[in-house]
Amino acid sequence: MGTAAFYYQEWIDTLQPDFPAAWIIALVLAAVLTYSPIQTFLTEADKIFLLPLETRLDEYFRKSITFSLSMQSYLLLLILAVLMPLHVKIHGADFKSFFVLLIVLILIKGINILIRWNVQYFIEKNVKLTDSFIRFTINVVLLYFIFSGAQLIFAAVPAVALILLYFYYKKQAKDKGLKWEQLIEDEERRMNAFYRVVNMFTDVPKLRDRTKRRKWLDWLVNIIPYKQDLTFSHLYLRTFARSGDYFSLLVRLTLIGGAALYFLSYGPGQILLALLFMYLTGFQLLPLWNHHQNKLWVSLYPVPESARKKSFTSLLLGIMIFQAAVFAGTVFVKGELVLGAIVLASGIAFSLFFVYFYSKGKLKS
């Protein structure tokens, strides 16, 4: 983040007055404003015990909306703080207007949350998609007029349209009941996202496994021959490709690390950055070892424990070396051949150390 902030400030200093800053700010903030989930903290049992009390829960849901607005306002504060230097550079604005803009954004966010709350009464998916598209379009236009310094009359038109949209959905949802299953599913999805972040640092028993079929990766599994001592190789590789967040984790960290390496020009910093992202990847893939610990049938495999460890370490080593090759290739693309070779050699050496020395103590604990 520090590196990104440094290059971001340098990039801003190079911008010309004709740069479309207002459109960029409007698009970024409109996406944040449009995405307005409501945290209700409902659980699976609530649809049984609270369903008869639905008409008496208005105060509770009003507090949920207020809580959601307060939490999302903090995110708005952070994003506006990032975009404010761009606004000041291009439009000559004053940093003193930061708090005025923040209050305006919070008010717009509040209307978006109220609209989203009324839209959740509809079970049709096309209604929710249409609502998101309309609100995003209105938000973009409204924010563009605000940040481009246009007259207030121009900003008032999309603002009124947003308010009318709220009253429209409120009237349409008047005779509809709460969609308890959808609210509970949304809340579980939100909590699972939080648990996945926490799971990077400690074991989370409540984390639910997600399985996603990735047929296009079948060729990777088919490379492994069908042998008894490679039983766990098939199991761990299929688990990595399909279950949990392992595969997407590798993709995310590799893309972010590769992009950072491409824009970073300091040689030793590139090596350290590549090793840092490899460590993050390897450390967060260690829970794969215990992914099937609660399944009794895995213990019935007529395969020795040594074969299981060998299969896991081989997979982890292959993943980390693959990531090192991608990072080295990124440096090669920049034309820094010697540095790219150093990144590759350092990555392979670090992979061997991590897999055969560092991970042993972690797996035992």
mmCIF file of C-alpha atoms in Angstrom:
data_model
loop_
_atom_site.group_PDB
_atom_site.id
_atom_site.type_symbol
_atom_site.label_atom_id
_atom_site.label_comp_id
_atom_site.label_asym_id
_atom_site.label_seq_id
_atom_site.Cartn_x
_atom_site.Cartn_y
_atom_site.Cartn_z
ATOM 1 C CA MET A 1 0.000 0.000 0.000
ATOM 2 C CA GLY A 2 2.893 2.334 0.764
ATOM 3 C CA THR A 3 4.464 1.590 -2.603
ATOM 4 C CA ALA A 4 1.138 2.131 -4.367
ATOM 5 C CA ALA A 5 0.643 5.457 -2.555
ATOM 6 C CA PHE A 6 4.114 6.621 -3.605
ATOM 7 C CA TYR A 7 3.609 5.846 -7.294
ATOM 8 C CA TYR A 8 0.031 7.177 -7.162
ATOM 9 C CA GLN A 9 1.270 10.561 -5.980
ATOM 10 C CA GLU A 10 3.960 10.610 -8.667
ATOM 11 C CA TRP A 11 1.339 9.719 -11.296
ATOM 12 C CA ILE A 12 -0.925 12.555 -10.164
ATOM 13 C CA ASP A 13 1.906 15.070 -10.554
ATOM 14 C CA THR A 14 2.224 14.134 -14.239
ATOM 15 C CA LEU A 15 -1.463 14.669 -15.109
ATOM 16 C CA GLN A 16 -2.615 17.387 -17.481
ATOM 17 C CA PRO A 17 -5.629 19.685 -16.887
ATOM 18 C CA ASP A 18 -7.649 17.883 -19.588
ATOM 19 C CA PHE A 19 -7.458 14.552 -17.734
ATOM 20 C CA PRO A 20 -11.035 13.136 -17.200
ATOM 21 C CA ALA A 21 -10.699 13.023 -13.415
ATOM 22 C CA ALA A 22 -14.383 13.754 -12.770
ATOM 23 C CA TRP A 23 -15.483 10.696 -14.762
ATOM 24 C CA ILE A 24 -12.974 8.415 -13.030
ATOM 25 C CA ILE A 25 -13.950 9.633 -9.570
ATOM 26 C CA ALA A 26 -17.634 9.338 -10.458
ATOM 27 C CA LEU A 27 -17.275 5.762 -11.729
ATOM 28 C CA VAL A 28 -15.286 4.582 -8.704
ATOM 29 C CA LEU A 29 -17.515 6.201 -6.102
ATOM 30 C CA ALA A 30 -20.704 5.213 -7.964
ATOM 31 C CA ALA A 31 -19.683 1.549 -7.744
ATOM 32 C CA VAL A 32 -19.183 1.918 -3.987
ATOM 33 C CA LEU A 33 -22.474 3.747 -3.547
ATOM 34 C CA THR A 34 -24.454 1.290 -5.654
ATOM 35 C CA TYR A 35 -23.178 -1.741 -3.750
ATOM 36 C CA SER A 36 -25.189 -1.252 -0.564
ATOM 37 C CA PRO A 37 -25.710 -4.493 1.380
ATOM 38 C CA ILE A 38 -27.662 -4.384 4.643
ATOM 39 C CA GLN A 39 -26.212 -6.302 7.582
ATOM 40 C CA THR A 40 -29.162 -7.851 9.403
ATOM 41 C CA PHE A 41 -27.228 -10.439 11.498
ATOM 42 C CA LEU A 42 -29.973 -12.979 10.836
ATOM 43 C CA THR A 43 -29.242 -16.692 11.310
ATOM 44 C CA GLU A 44 -30.835 -19.889 10.064
ATOM 45 C CA ALA A 45 -33.015 -20.277 13.179
ATOM 46 C CA ASP A 46 -34.486 -16.781 12.829
ATOM 47 C CA LYS A 47 -36.787 -17.762 9.975
ATOM 48 C CA ILE A 48 -38.500 -20.144 12.414
ATOM 49 C CA PHE A 49 -38.571 -18.124 15.622
ATOM 50 C CA LEU A 50 -38.804 -14.577 14.240
ATOM 51 C CA LEU A 51 -41.067 -15.176 11.253
ATOM 52 C CA PRO A 52 -44.252 -14.771 13.353
ATOM 53 C CA LEU A 53 -42.855 -11.455 14.670
ATOM 54 C CA GLU A 54 -42.053 -9.969 11.271
ATOM 55 C CA THR A 55 -44.505 -7.089 11.662
ATOM 56 C CA ARG A 56 -42.897 -6.102 14.983
ATOM 57 C CA LEU A 57 -39.294 -5.960 13.761
ATOM 58 C CA ASP A 58 -39.394 -2.583 12.023
ATOM 59 C CA GLU A 59 -37.284 -0.926 14.719
ATOM 60 C CA TYR A 60 -34.700 -3.700 14.572
ATOM 61 C CA PHE A 61 -34.299 -3.421 10.805
ATOM 62 C CA ARG A 62 -34.098 0.374 11.043
ATOM 63 C CA LYS A 63 -31.137 -0.102 13.375
ATOM 64 C CA SER A 64 -29.645 -2.599 10.907
ATOM 65 C CA ILE A 65 -29.895 -0.017 8.150
ATOM 66 C CA THR A 66 -28.306 2.640 10.379
ATOM 67 C CA PHE A 67 -25.490 0.282 11.347
ATOM 68 C CA SER A 68 -24.862 -0.647 7.702
ATOM 69 C CA LEU A 69 -24.731 3.028 6.742
ATOM 70 C CA SER A 70 -22.207 3.805 9.476
ATOM 71 C CA MET A 71 -19.914 0.922 8.463
ATOM 72 C CA GLN A 72 -20.076 1.743 4.765
ATOM 73 C CA SER A 73 -19.505 5.432 5.473
ATOM 74 C CA TYR A 74 -16.071 4.505 6.810
ATOM 75 C CA LEU A 75 -15.278 2.876 3.470
ATOM 76 C CA LEU A 76 -16.454 6.007 1.692
ATOM 77 C CA LEU A 77 -14.126 8.077 3.869
ATOM 78 C CA LEU A 78 -11.137 5.957 2.874
ATOM 79 C CA ILE A 79 -11.898 5.975 -0.853
ATOM 80 C CA LEU A 80 -12.626 9.706 -0.902
ATOM 81 C CA ALA A 81 -9.323 10.306 0.892
ATOM 82 C CA VAL A 82 -7.559 8.408 -1.897
ATOM 83 C CA LEU A 83 -9.366 10.257 -4.689
ATOM 84 C CA MET A 84 -9.172 13.711 -3.129
ATOM 85 C CA PRO A 85 -5.607 14.513 -4.353
ATOM 86 C CA LEU A 86 -6.753 13.736 -7.904
ATOM 87 C CA HIS A 87 -9.727 16.094 -7.483
ATOM 88 C CA VAL A 88 -7.514 18.847 -6.085
ATOM 89 C CA LYS A 89 -4.888 18.460 -8.836
ATOM 90 C CA ILE A 90 -7.260 18.561 -11.829
ATOM 91 C CA HIS A 91 -10.121 20.756 -10.617
ATOM 92 C CA GLY A 92 -8.191 23.056 -8.284
ATOM 93 C CA ALA A 93 -10.427 22.163 -5.373
ATOM 94 C CA ASP A 94 -9.584 22.863 -1.747
ATOM 95 C CA PHE A 95 -8.911 20.075 0.740
ATOM 96 C CA LYS A 96 -11.313 21.893 3.078
ATOM 97 C CA SER A 97 -14.180 20.662 0.888
ATOM 98 C CA PHE A 98 -13.354 17.078 1.864
ATOM 99 C CA PHE A 99 -15.837 16.944 4.744
ATOM 100 C CA VAL A 100 -18.592 18.600 2.725
ATOM 101 C CA LEU A 101 -18.138 16.027 -0.030
ATOM 102 C CA LEU A 102 -18.062 13.232 2.554
ATOM 103 C CA ILE A 103 -21.402 14.354 4.029
ATOM 104 C CA VAL A 104 -22.934 14.508 0.551
ATOM 105 C CA LEU A 105 -21.654 11.007 -0.233
ATOM 106 C CA ILE A 106 -23.057 9.642 3.040
ATOM 107 C CA LEU A 107 -26.473 11.129 2.214
ATOM 108 C CA ILE A 108 -26.392 9.538 -1.254
ATOM 109 C CA LYS A 109 -25.267 6.273 0.316
ATOM 110 C CA GLY A 110 -28.193 6.401 2.721
ATOM 111 C CA ILE A 111 -30.685 6.737 -0.143
ATOM 112 C CA ASN A 112 -29.025 3.848 -1.969
ATOM 113 C CA ILE A 113 -29.273 1.631 1.107
ATOM 114 C CA LEU A 114 -32.960 2.493 1.580
ATOM 115 C CA ILE A 115 -33.664 1.675 -2.057
ATOM 116 C CA ARG A 116 -31.781 -1.620 -1.755
ATOM 117 C CA TRP A 117 -33.757 -2.529 1.351
ATOM 118 C CA ASN A 118 -37.049 -2.107 -0.500
ATOM 119 C CA VAL A 119 -35.731 -3.988 -3.535
ATOM 120 C CA GLN A 120 -34.975 -7.046 -1.373
ATOM 121 C CA TYR A 121 -38.733 -7.534 -1.001
ATOM 122 C CA PHE A 122 -38.779 -8.633 -4.652
ATOM 123 C CA ILE A 123 -37.857 -12.231 -5.408
ATOM 124 C CA GLU A 124 -37.231 -11.642 -9.127
ATOM 125 C CA LYS A 125 -33.526 -11.367 -9.967
ATOM 126 C CA ASN A 126 -34.169 -9.102 -12.941
ATOM 127 C CA VAL A 127 -35.661 -6.491 -10.599
ATOM 128 C CA LYS A 128 -32.463 -6.429 -8.535
ATOM 129 C CA LEU A 129 -30.259 -6.254 -11.626
ATOM 130 C CA THR A 130 -32.362 -3.459 -13.102
ATOM 131 C CA ASP A 131 -32.248 -1.573 -9.822
ATOM 132 C CA SER A 132 -28.438 -1.853 -9.617
ATOM 133 C CA PHE A 133 -28.026 -0.648 -13.206
ATOM 134 C CA ILE A 134 -30.388 2.316 -12.775
ATOM 135 C CA ARG A 135 -28.849 3.397 -9.470
ATOM 136 C CA PHE A 136 -25.310 3.062 -10.832
ATOM 137 C CA THR A 137 -26.201 5.237 -13.838
ATOM 138 C CA ILE A 138 -27.866 7.892 -11.677
ATOM 139 C CA ASN A 139 -24.980 7.855 -9.195
ATOM 140 C CA VAL A 140 -22.402 8.318 -11.962
ATOM 141 C CA VAL A 141 -24.239 11.313 -13.427
ATOM 142 C CA LEU A 142 -24.843 12.853 -10.001
ATOM 143 C CA LEU A 143 -21.224 12.464 -8.890
ATOM 144 C CA TYR A 144 -19.897 13.770 -12.194
ATOM 145 C CA PHE A 145 -21.853 17.007 -11.782
ATOM 146 C CA ILE A 146 -20.668 17.312 -8.173
ATOM 147 C CA PHE A 147 -16.963 16.770 -8.841
ATOM 148 C CA SER A 148 -16.826 18.640 -12.147
ATOM 149 C CA GLY A 149 -18.033 21.814 -10.465
ATOM 150 C CA ALA A 150 -21.264 22.074 -12.473
ATOM 151 C CA GLN A 151 -24.143 24.257 -11.291
ATOM 152 C CA LEU A 152 -26.335 22.812 -8.540
ATOM 153 C CA ILE A 153 -29.373 22.668 -10.837
ATOM 154 C CA PHE A 154 -27.660 19.978 -12.899
ATOM 155 C CA ALA A 155 -26.849 17.872 -9.828
ATOM 156 C CA ALA A 156 -30.384 18.352 -8.513
ATOM 157 C CA VAL A 157 -31.929 16.467 -11.445
ATOM 158 C CA PRO A 158 -30.263 13.054 -10.790
ATOM 159 C CA ALA A 159 -30.648 13.614 -7.024
ATOM 160 C CA VAL A 160 -34.414 14.012 -7.432
ATOM 161 C CA ALA A 161 -34.474 10.957 -9.712
ATOM 162 C CA LEU A 162 -32.783 8.926 -6.970
ATOM 163 C CA ILE A 163 -35.340 10.078 -4.388
ATOM 164 C CA LEU A 164 -38.256 9.291 -6.726
ATOM 165 C CA LEU A 165 -36.771 5.839 -7.309
ATOM 166 C CA TYR A 166 -36.813 5.267 -3.546
ATOM 167 C CA PHE A 167 -40.494 6.213 -3.233
ATOM 168 C CA TYR A 168 -41.345 4.023 -6.230
ATOM 169 C CA TYR A 169 -39.782 0.879 -4.754
ATOM 170 C CA LYS A 170 -41.171 1.683 -1.306
ATOM 171 C CA LYS A 171 -44.687 1.800 -2.734
ATOM 172 C CA GLN A 172 -44.180 -1.400 -4.746
ATOM 173 C CA ALA A 173 -42.860 -3.274 -1.682
ATOM 174 C CA LYS A 174 -45.631 -2.097 0.639
ATOM 175 C CA ASP A 175 -47.695 -5.324 0.458
ATOM 176 C CA LYS A 176 -44.756 -7.730 0.206
ATOM 177 C CA GLY A 177 -43.185 -9.801 2.972
ATOM 178 C CA LEU A 178 -39.562 -10.129 3.927
ATOM 179 C CA LYS A 179 -37.547 -12.681 1.958
ATOM 180 C CA TRP A 180 -36.070 -14.426 5.000
ATOM 181 C CA GLU A 181 -34.169 -17.085 3.052
ATOM 182 C CA GLN A 182 -32.464 -14.471 0.894
ATOM 183 C CA LEU A 183 -31.601 -12.249 3.867
ATOM 184 C CA ILE A 184 -30.113 -15.194 5.755
ATOM 185 C CA GLU A 185 -28.171 -16.333 2.689
ATOM 186 C CA ASP A 186 -26.774 -12.820 2.181
ATOM 187 C CA GLU A 187 -25.756 -12.645 5.831
ATOM 188 C CA GLU A 188 -24.056 -16.045 5.676
ATOM 189 C CA ARG A 189 -22.200 -14.993 2.534
ATOM 190 C CA ARG A 190 -21.010 -11.832 4.272
ATOM 191 C CA MET A 191 -19.860 -13.740 7.361
ATOM 192 C CA ASN A 192 -18.083 -16.345 5.227
ATOM 193 C CA ALA A 193 -16.173 -13.562 3.484
ATOM 194 C CA PHE A 194 -15.123 -12.272 6.916
ATOM 195 C CA TYR A 195 -14.176 -15.787 8.078
ATOM 196 C CA ARG A 196 -12.004 -16.296 4.990
ATOM 197 C CA VAL A 197 -10.022 -13.189 5.867
ATOM 198 C CA VAL A 198 -9.587 -14.334 9.476
ATOM 199 C CA ASN A 199 -8.688 -17.822 8.254
ATOM 200 C CA MET A 200 -5.523 -16.351 6.738
ATOM 201 C CA PHE A 201 -4.169 -15.965 10.283
ATOM 202 C CA THR A 202 -5.878 -18.654 12.371
ATOM 203 C CA ASP A 203 -8.094 -21.710 11.980
ATOM 204 C CA VAL A 204 -11.801 -20.875 11.701
ATOM 205 C CA PRO A 205 -14.056 -23.882 12.446
ATOM 206 C CA LYS A 206 -17.191 -22.086 11.187
ATOM 207 C CA LEU A 207 -15.744 -21.552 7.720
ATOM 208 C CA ARG A 208 -17.907 -23.415 5.235
ATOM 209 C CA ASP A 209 -16.279 -25.149 2.313
ATOM 210 C CA ARG A 210 -17.310 -23.997 -1.135
ATOM 211 C CA THR A 211 -16.965 -26.356 -4.052
ATOM 212 C CA LYS A 212 -16.800 -25.090 -7.610
ATOM 213 C CA ARG A 213 -16.452 -27.281 -10.667
ATOM 214 C CA ARG A 214 -13.612 -26.125 -12.885
ATOM 215 C CA LYS A 215 -13.769 -28.448 -15.844
ATOM 216 C CA TRP A 216 -11.110 -26.519 -17.726
ATOM 217 C CA LEU A 217 -8.549 -27.641 -15.116
ATOM 218 C CA ASP A 218 -9.193 -31.357 -15.687
ATOM 219 C CA TRP A 219 -6.094 -31.602 -17.859
ATOM 220 C CA LEU A 220 -4.014 -30.696 -14.820
ATOM 221 C CA VAL A 221 -5.451 -33.572 -12.802
ATOM 222 C CA ASN A 222 -5.156 -36.016 -15.690
ATOM 223 C CA ILE A 223 -1.390 -35.534 -15.756
ATOM 224 C CA ILE A 224 -1.093 -37.546 -12.531
ATOM 225 C CA PRO A 225 -1.132 -41.299 -13.234
ATOM 226 C CA TYR A 226 -3.493 -43.570 -11.311
ATOM 227 C CA LYS A 227 -1.252 -45.235 -8.741
ATOM 228 C CA GLN A 228 -1.880 -46.193 -5.156
ATOM 229 C CA ASP A 229 0.962 -44.084 -3.768
ATOM 230 C CA LEU A 230 -0.417 -41.055 -5.643
ATOM 231 C CA THR A 231 -3.876 -41.267 -4.064
ATOM 232 C CA PHE A 232 -3.367 -38.124 -2.012
ATOM 233 C CA SER A 233 -1.876 -36.342 -5.015
ATOM 234 C CA HIS A 234 -5.231 -36.689 -6.760
ATOM 235 C CA LEU A 235 -7.111 -35.706 -3.602
ATOM 236 C CA TYR A 236 -5.064 -32.597 -2.804
ATOM 237 C CA LEU A 237 -4.891 -31.405 -6.403
ATOM 238 C CA ARG A 238 -8.663 -31.748 -6.889
ATOM 239 C CA THR A 239 -9.243 -30.049 -3.539
ATOM 240 C CA PHE A 240 -6.943 -27.189 -4.534
ATOM 241 C CA ALA A 241 -8.721 -26.763 -7.879
ATOM 242 C CA ARG A 242 -12.306 -27.097 -6.676
ATOM 243 C CA SER A 243 -12.770 -26.567 -2.933
ATOM 244 C CA GLY A 244 -12.522 -23.548 -0.731
ATOM 245 C CA ASP A 245 -10.687 -20.454 -1.874
ATOM 246 C CA TYR A 246 -7.290 -22.012 -2.643
ATOM 247 C CA PHE A 247 -7.214 -21.638 -6.420
ATOM 248 C CA SER A 248 -8.644 -18.112 -6.469
ATOM 249 C CA LEU A 249 -6.172 -17.183 -3.734
ATOM 250 C CA LEU A 250 -3.272 -18.223 -5.972
ATOM 251 C CA VAL A 251 -4.717 -16.287 -8.913
ATOM 252 C CA ARG A 252 -5.301 -13.128 -6.877
ATOM 253 C CA LEU A 253 -1.890 -13.022 -5.223
ATOM 254 C CA THR A 254 -0.095 -13.872 -8.479
ATOM 255 C CA LEU A 255 -1.875 -11.112 -10.408
ATOM 256 C CA ILE A 256 -1.381 -8.523 -7.670
ATOM 257 C CA GLY A 257 2.254 -9.504 -7.169
ATOM 258 C CA GLY A 258 2.928 -9.531 -10.912
ATOM 259 C CA ALA A 259 1.383 -6.085 -11.346
ATOM 260 C CA ALA A 260 3.415 -4.713 -8.434
ATOM 261 C CA LEU A 261 6.620 -6.157 -9.901
ATOM 262 C CA TYR A 262 5.871 -4.668 -13.305
ATOM 263 C CA PHE A 263 5.526 -1.128 -11.970
ATOM 264 C CA LEU A 264 8.277 -1.345 -9.343
ATOM 265 C CA SER A 265 11.680 -0.320 -10.694
ATOM 266 C CA TYR A 266 13.886 -0.818 -7.619
ATOM 267 C CA GLY A 267 15.871 -4.054 -8.164
ATOM 268 C CA PRO A 268 16.274 -5.413 -4.599
ATOM 269 C CA GLY A 269 12.710 -4.327 -3.879
ATOM 270 C CA GLN A 270 11.436 -6.496 -6.723
ATOM 271 C CA ILE A 271 13.197 -9.555 -5.294
ATOM 272 C CA LEU A 272 11.830 -8.938 -1.787
ATOM 273 C CA LEU A 273 8.346 -8.252 -3.145
ATOM 274 C CA ALA A 274 8.335 -11.512 -5.129
ATOM 275 C CA LEU A 275 9.423 -13.480 -2.042
ATOM 276 C CA LEU A 276 6.802 -11.701 0.074
ATOM 277 C CA PHE A 277 3.959 -12.709 -2.240
ATOM 278 C CA MET A 278 5.310 -16.251 -2.438
ATOM 279 C CA TYR A 279 5.334 -16.427 1.363
ATOM 280 C CA LEU A 280 1.754 -15.133 1.531
ATOM 281 C CA THR A 281 0.674 -17.754 -1.001
ATOM 282 C CA GLY A 282 2.460 -20.644 0.692
ATOM 283 C CA PHE A 283 1.320 -19.655 4.184
ATOM 284 C CA GLN A 284 -2.330 -19.390 3.156
ATOM 285 C CA LEU A 285 -2.217 -22.731 1.340
ATOM 286 C CA LEU A 286 -1.022 -24.632 4.435
ATOM 287 C CA PRO A 287 -4.629 -25.210 5.680
ATOM 288 C CA LEU A 288 -5.051 -27.452 2.619
ATOM 289 C CA TRP A 289 -3.187 -30.127 4.617
ATOM 290 C CA ASN A 290 -6.051 -30.400 7.144
ATOM 291 C CA HIS A 291 -8.864 -29.783 4.679
ATOM 292 C CA HIS A 292 -10.130 -33.379 5.004
ATOM 293 C CA GLN A 293 -9.276 -33.943 8.672
ATOM 294 C CA ASN A 294 -12.943 -34.433 9.651
ATOM 295 C CA LYS A 295 -13.603 -37.059 6.965
ATOM 296 C CA LEU A 296 -13.093 -40.545 8.375
ATOM 297 C CA TRP A 297 -12.907 -42.294 5.011
ATOM 298 C CA VAL A 298 -9.669 -40.472 4.149
ATOM 299 C CA SER A 299 -7.995 -42.289 7.057
ATOM 300 C CA LEU A 300 -9.057 -45.621 5.542
ATOM 301 C CA TYR A 301 -6.875 -45.225 2.462
ATOM 302 C CA PRO A 302 -4.289 -48.053 2.366
ATOM 303 C CA VAL A 303 -1.583 -45.442 1.865
ATOM 304 C CA PRO A 304 1.227 -44.654 4.342
ATOM 305 C CA GLU A 305 1.457 -41.260 6.019
ATOM 306 C CA SER A 306 4.753 -40.606 4.269
ATOM 307 C CA ALA A 307 3.014 -40.803 0.868
ATOM 308 C CA ARG A 308 0.440 -38.260 2.028
ATOM 309 C CA LYS A 309 3.156 -35.815 3.139
ATOM 310 C CA LYS A 310 5.045 -36.313 -0.099
ATOM 311 C CA SER A 311 1.918 -35.594 -2.156
ATOM 312 C CA PHE A 312 1.169 -32.407 -0.231
ATOM 313 C CA THR A 313 4.716 -31.061 -0.289
ATOM 314 C CA SER A 314 5.040 -31.824 -4.003
ATOM 315 C CA LEU A 315 1.846 -29.898 -4.769
ATOM 316 C CA LEU A 316 2.857 -26.950 -2.590
ATOM 317 C CA LEU A 317 6.332 -26.868 -4.122
ATOM 318 C CA GLY A 318 4.921 -26.968 -7.651
ATOM 319 C CA ILE A 319 2.525 -24.096 -6.923
ATOM 320 C CA MET A 320 5.239 -21.887 -5.433
ATOM 321 C CA ILE A 321 7.721 -22.587 -8.244
ATOM 322 C CA PHE A 322 4.977 -21.802 -10.769
ATOM 323 C CA GLN A 323 4.388 -18.468 -9.038
ATOM 324 C CA ALA A 324 8.146 -17.759 -9.004
ATOM 325 C CA ALA A 325 8.249 -18.426 -12.755
ATOM 326 C CA VAL A 326 5.368 -16.002 -13.358
ATOM 327 C CA PHE A 327 7.072 -13.296 -11.299
ATOM 328 C CA ALA A 328 10.368 -13.868 -13.132
ATOM 329 C CA GLY A 329 8.541 -13.736 -16.460
ATOM 330 C CA THR A 330 7.045 -10.380 -15.466
ATOM 331 C CA VAL A 331 10.545 -9.023 -14.853
ATOM 332 C CA PHE A 332 11.755 -10.554 -18.149
ATOM 333 C CA VAL A 333 8.984 -8.718 -20.012
ATOM 334 C CA LYS A 334 10.399 -5.435 -18.692
ATOM 335 C CA GLY A 335 13.727 -6.333 -20.341
ATOM 336 C CA GLU A 336 15.600 -6.887 -17.065
ATOM 337 C CA LEU A 337 17.001 -10.328 -17.891
ATOM 338 C CA VAL A 338 19.624 -10.571 -15.140
ATOM 339 C CA LEU A 339 17.201 -9.415 -12.456
ATOM 340 C CA GLY A 340 14.571 -11.821 -13.775
ATOM 341 C CA ALA A 341 17.025 -14.714 -13.448
ATOM 342 C CA ILE A 342 17.785 -13.638 -9.882
ATOM 343 C CA VAL A 343 14.052 -13.500 -9.065
ATOM 344 C CA LEU A 344 13.594 -17.007 -10.498
ATOM 345 C CA ALA A 345 16.587 -18.463 -8.632
ATOM 346 C CA SER A 346 15.602 -16.743 -5.384
ATOM 347 C CA GLY A 347 12.012 -17.928 -5.789
ATOM 348 C CA ILE A 348 13.027 -21.551 -6.314
ATOM 349 C CA ALA A 349 15.417 -21.444 -3.336
ATOM 350 C CA PHE A 350 12.738 -19.857 -1.141
ATOM 351 C CA SER A 351 10.193 -22.460 -2.277
ATOM 352 C CA LEU A 352 12.490 -25.312 -1.266
ATOM 353 C CA PHE A 353 13.161 -23.695 2.129
ATOM 354 C CA PHE A 354 9.480 -22.969 2.756
ATOM 355 C CA VAL A 355 8.226 -26.432 1.794
ATOM 356 C CA TYR A 356 10.898 -28.663 3.327
ATOM 357 C CA PHE A 357 11.835 -26.628 6.426
ATOM 358 C CA TYR A 358 9.373 -23.877 7.357
ATOM 359 C CA SER A 359 6.129 -25.743 6.626
ATOM 360 C CA LYS A 360 7.111 -28.831 8.660
ATOM 361 C CA GLY A 361 6.770 -27.004 11.970
ATOM 362 C CA LYS A 362 3.518 -25.367 10.890
ATOM 363 C CA LEU A 363 1.958 -28.669 9.815
ATOM 364 C CA LYS A 364 2.861 -30.330 13.114
ATOM 365 C CA SER A 365 1.185 -27.553 15.075
#
